[in-house]
mmCIF file of N, CA and C in Angstrom:
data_model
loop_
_atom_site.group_PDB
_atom_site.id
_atom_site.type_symbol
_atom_site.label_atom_id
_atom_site.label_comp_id
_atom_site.label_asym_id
_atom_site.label_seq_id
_atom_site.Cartn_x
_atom_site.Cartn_y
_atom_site.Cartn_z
ATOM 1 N N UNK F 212 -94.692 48.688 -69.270
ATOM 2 C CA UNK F 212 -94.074 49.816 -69.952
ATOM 3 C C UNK F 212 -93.962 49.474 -71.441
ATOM 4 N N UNK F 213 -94.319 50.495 -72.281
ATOM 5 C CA UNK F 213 -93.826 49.964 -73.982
ATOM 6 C C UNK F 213 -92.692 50.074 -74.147
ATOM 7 N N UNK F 214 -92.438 49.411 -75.419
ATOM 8 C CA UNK F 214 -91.320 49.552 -75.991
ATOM 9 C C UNK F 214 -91.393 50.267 -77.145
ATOM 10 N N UNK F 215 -90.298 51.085 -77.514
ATOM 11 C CA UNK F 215 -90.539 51.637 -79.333
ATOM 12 C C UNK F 215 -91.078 50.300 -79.692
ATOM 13 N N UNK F 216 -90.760 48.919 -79.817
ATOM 14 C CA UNK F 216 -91.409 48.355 -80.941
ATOM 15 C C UNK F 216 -92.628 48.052 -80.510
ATOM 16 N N UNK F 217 -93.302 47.972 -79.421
ATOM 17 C CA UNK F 217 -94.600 48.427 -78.944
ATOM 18 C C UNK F 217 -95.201 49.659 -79.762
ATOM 19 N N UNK F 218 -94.811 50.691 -79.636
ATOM 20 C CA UNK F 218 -95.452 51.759 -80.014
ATOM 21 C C UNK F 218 -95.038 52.355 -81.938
ATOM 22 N N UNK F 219 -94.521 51.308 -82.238
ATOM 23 C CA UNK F 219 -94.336 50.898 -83.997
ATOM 24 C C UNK F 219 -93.038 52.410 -84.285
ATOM 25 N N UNK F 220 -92.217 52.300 -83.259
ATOM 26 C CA UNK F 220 -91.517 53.375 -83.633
ATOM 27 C C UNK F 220 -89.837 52.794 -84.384
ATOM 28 N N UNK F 221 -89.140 53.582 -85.145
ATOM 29 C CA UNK F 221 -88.188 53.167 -85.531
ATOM 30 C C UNK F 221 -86.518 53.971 -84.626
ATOM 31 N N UNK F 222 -86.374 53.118 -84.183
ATOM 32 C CA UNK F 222 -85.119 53.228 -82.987
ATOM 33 C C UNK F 222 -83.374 53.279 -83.780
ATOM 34 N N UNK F 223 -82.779 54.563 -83.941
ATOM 35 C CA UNK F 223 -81.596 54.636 -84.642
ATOM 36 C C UNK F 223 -80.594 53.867 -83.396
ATOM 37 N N UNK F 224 -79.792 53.397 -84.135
ATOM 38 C CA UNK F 224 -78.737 52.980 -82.829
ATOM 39 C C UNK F 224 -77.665 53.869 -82.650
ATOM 40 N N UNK F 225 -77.353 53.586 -81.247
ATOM 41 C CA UNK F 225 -76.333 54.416 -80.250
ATOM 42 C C UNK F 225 -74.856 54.541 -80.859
ATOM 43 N N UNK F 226 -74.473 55.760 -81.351
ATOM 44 C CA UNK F 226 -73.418 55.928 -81.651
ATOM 45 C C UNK F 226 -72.789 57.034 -81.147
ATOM 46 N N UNK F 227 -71.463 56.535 -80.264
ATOM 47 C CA UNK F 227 -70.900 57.473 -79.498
ATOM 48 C C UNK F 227 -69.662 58.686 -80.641
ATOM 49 N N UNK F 228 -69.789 59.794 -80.360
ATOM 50 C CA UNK F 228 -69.085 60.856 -80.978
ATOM 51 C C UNK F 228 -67.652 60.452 -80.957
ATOM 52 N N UNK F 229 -66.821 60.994 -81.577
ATOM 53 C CA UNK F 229 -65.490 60.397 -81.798
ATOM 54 C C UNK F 229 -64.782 61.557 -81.448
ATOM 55 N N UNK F 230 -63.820 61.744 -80.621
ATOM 56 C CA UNK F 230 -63.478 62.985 -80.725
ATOM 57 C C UNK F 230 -61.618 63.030 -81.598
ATOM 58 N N UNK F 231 -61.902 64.568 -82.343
ATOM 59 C CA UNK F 231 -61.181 64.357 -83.507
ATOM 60 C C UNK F 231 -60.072 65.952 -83.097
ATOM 61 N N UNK F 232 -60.675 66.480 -82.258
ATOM 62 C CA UNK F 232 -59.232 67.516 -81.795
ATOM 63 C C UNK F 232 -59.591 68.134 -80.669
ATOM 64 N N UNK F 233 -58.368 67.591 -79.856
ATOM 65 C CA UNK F 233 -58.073 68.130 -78.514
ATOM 66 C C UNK F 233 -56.512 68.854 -78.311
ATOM 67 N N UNK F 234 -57.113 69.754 -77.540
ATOM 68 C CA UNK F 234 -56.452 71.344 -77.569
ATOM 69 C C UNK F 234 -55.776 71.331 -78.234
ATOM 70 N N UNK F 235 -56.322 71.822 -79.550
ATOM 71 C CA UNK F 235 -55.469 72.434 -80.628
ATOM 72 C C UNK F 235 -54.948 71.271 -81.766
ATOM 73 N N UNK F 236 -54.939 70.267 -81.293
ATOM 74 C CA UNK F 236 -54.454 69.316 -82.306
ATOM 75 C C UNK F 236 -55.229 68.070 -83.039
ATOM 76 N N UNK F 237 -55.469 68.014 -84.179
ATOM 77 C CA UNK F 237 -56.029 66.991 -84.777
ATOM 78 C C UNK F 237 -55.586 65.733 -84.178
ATOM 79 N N UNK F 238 -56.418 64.686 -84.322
ATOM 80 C CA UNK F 238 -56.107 63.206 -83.750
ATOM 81 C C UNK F 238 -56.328 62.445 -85.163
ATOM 82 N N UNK F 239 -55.291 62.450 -85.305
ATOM 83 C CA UNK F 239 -55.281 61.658 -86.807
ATOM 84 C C UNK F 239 -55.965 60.218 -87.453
ATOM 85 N N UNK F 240 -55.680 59.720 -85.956
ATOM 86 C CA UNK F 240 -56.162 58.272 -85.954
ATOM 87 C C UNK F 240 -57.755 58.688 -85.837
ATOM 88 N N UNK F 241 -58.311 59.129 -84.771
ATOM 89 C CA UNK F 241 -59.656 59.029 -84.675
ATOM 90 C C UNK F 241 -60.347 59.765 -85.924
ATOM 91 N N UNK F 242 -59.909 61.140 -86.464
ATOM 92 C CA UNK F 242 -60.164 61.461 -88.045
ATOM 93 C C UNK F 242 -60.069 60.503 -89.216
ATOM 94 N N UNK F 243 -59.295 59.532 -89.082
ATOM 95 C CA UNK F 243 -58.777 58.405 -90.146
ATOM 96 C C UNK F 243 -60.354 57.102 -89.783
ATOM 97 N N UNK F 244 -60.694 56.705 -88.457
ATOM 98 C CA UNK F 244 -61.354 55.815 -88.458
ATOM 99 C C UNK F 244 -63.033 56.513 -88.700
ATOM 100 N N UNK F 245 -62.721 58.027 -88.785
ATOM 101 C CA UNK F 245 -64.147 58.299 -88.716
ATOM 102 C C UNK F 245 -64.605 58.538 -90.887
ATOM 103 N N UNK F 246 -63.438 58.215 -90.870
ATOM 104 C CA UNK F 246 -63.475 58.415 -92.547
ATOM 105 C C UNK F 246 -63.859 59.623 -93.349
ATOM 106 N N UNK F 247 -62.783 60.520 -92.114
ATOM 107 C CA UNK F 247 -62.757 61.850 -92.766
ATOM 108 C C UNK F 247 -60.804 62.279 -92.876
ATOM 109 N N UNK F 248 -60.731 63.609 -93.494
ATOM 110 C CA UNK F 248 -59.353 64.298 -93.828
ATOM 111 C C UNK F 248 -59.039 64.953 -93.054
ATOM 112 N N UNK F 249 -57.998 65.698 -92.633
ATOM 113 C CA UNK F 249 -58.131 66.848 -92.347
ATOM 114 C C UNK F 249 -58.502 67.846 -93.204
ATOM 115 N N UNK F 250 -58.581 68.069 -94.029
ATOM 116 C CA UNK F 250 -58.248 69.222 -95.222
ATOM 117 C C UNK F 250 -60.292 69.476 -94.993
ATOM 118 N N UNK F 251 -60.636 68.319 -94.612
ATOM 119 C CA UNK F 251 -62.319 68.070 -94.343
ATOM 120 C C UNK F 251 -62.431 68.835 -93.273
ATOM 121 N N UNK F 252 -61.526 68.908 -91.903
ATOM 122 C CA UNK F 252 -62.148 69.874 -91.108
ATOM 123 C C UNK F 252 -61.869 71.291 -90.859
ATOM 124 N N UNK F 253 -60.537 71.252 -91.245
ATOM 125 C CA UNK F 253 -60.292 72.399 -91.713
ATOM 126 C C UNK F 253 -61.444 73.109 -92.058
ATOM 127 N N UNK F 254 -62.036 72.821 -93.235
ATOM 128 C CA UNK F 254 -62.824 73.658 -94.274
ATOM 129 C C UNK F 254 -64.255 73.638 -93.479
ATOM 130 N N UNK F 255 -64.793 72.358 -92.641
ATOM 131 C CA UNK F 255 -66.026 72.757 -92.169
ATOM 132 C C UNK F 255 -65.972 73.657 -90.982
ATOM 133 N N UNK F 256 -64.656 73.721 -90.315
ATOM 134 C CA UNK F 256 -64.432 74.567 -89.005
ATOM 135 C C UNK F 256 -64.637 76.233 -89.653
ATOM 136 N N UNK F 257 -63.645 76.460 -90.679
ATOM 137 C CA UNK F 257 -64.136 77.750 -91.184
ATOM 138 C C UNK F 257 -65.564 77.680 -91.647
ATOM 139 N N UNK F 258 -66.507 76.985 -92.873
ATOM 140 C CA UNK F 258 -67.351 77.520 -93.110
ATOM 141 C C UNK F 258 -68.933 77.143 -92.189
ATOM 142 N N UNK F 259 -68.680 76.264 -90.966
ATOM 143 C CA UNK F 259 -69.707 76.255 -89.800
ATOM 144 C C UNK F 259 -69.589 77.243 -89.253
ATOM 145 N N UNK F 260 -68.361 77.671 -88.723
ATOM 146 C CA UNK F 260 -67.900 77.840 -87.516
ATOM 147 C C UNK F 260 -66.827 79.263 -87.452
ATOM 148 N N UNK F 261 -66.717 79.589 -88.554
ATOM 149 C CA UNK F 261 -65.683 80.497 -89.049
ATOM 150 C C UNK F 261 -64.727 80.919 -88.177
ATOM 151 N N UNK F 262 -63.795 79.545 -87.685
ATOM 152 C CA UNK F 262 -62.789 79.446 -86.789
ATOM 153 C C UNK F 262 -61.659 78.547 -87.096
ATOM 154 N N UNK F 263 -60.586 78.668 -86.714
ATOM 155 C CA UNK F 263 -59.644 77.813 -87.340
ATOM 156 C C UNK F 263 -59.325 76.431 -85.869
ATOM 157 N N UNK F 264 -58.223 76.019 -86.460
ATOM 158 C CA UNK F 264 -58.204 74.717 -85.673
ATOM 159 C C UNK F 264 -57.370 75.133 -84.137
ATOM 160 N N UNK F 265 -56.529 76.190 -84.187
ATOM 161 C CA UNK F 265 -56.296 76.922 -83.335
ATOM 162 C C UNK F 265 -56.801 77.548 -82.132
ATOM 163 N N UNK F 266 -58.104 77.704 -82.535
ATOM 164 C CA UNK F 266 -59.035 78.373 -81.396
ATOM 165 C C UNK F 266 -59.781 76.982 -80.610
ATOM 166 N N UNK F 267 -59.991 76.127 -80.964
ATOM 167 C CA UNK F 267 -60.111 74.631 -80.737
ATOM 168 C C UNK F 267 -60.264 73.955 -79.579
ATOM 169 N N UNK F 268 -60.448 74.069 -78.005
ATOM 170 C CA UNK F 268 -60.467 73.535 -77.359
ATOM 171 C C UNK F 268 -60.586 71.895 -77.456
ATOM 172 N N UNK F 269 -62.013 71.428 -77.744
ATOM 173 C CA UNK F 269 -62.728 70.270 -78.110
ATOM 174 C C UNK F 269 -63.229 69.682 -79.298
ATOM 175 N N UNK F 270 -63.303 68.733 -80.324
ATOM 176 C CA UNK F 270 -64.463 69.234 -81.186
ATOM 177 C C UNK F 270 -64.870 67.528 -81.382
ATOM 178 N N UNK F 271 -65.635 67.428 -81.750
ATOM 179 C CA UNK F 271 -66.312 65.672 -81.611
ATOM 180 C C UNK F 271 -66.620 65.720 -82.690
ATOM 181 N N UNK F 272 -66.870 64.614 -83.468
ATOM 182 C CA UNK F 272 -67.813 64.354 -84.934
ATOM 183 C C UNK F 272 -68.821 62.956 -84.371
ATOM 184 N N UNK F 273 -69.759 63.164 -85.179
ATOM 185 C CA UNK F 273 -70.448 61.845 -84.465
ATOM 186 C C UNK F 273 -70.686 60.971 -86.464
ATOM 187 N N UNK F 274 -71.526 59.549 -86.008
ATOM 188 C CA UNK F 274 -71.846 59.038 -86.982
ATOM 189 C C UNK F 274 -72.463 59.774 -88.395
ATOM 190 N N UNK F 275 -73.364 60.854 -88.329
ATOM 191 C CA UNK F 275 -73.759 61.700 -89.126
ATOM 192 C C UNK F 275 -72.968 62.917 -89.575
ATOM 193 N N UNK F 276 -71.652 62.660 -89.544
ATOM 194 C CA UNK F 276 -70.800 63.538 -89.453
ATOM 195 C C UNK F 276 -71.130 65.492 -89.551
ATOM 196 N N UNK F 277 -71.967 64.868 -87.922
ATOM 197 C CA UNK F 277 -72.582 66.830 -87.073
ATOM 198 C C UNK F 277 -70.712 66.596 -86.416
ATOM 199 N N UNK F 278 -70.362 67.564 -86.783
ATOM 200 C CA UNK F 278 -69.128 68.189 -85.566
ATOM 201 C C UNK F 278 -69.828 69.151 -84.316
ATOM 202 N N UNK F 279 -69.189 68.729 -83.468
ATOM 203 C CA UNK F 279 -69.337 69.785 -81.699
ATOM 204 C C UNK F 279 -68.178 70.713 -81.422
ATOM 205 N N UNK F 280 -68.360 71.691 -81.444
ATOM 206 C CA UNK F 280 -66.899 72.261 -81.389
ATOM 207 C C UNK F 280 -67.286 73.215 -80.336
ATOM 208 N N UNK F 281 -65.905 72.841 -79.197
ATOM 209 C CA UNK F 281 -65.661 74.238 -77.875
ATOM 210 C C UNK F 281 -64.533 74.350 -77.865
ATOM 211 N N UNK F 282 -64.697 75.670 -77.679
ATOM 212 C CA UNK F 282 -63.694 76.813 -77.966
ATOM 213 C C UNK F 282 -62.982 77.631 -76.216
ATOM 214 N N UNK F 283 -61.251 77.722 -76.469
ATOM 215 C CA UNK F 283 -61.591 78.314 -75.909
ATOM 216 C C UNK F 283 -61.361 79.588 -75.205
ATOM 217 N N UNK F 284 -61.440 80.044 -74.027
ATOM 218 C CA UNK F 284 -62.076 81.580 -73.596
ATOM 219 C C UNK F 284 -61.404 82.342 -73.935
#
């Protein structure tokens, strides 16, 4: 079987999502180690997502700081 470095490919490493608000509430600590604000998600929840932190079920940030956000029903 190859390996990416068999097949000359470049392999990002595994970084698990952090999750930064559950139902309804920011997690301060996991926002603090991901080296973001709140005032940061605030503002990307409205202008991704044009939702506030309220409607919020789930929302994850990963290393590339992509947020996942579920909402809910």
């Amino acid at each position: 079987m190859d390996t990416p470095g068999d097949l000359q490919l470049t392999v990002q490493p595994f970084d698990l999502p952090r999750t930064i608000i559950k139902e309804r509430k920011l997690l301060k600590e996991e926002l603090l180690a991901a080296g973001k604000r709140e005032g940061w998600v605030k503002a990307e929840l409205n202008a991704q997502f044009q939702n506030e932190l309220k409607d919020v079920l789930l929302a994850t940030i990963d290393g590339k700081d992509k947020l996942k956000v579920f909402y809910y029903c």
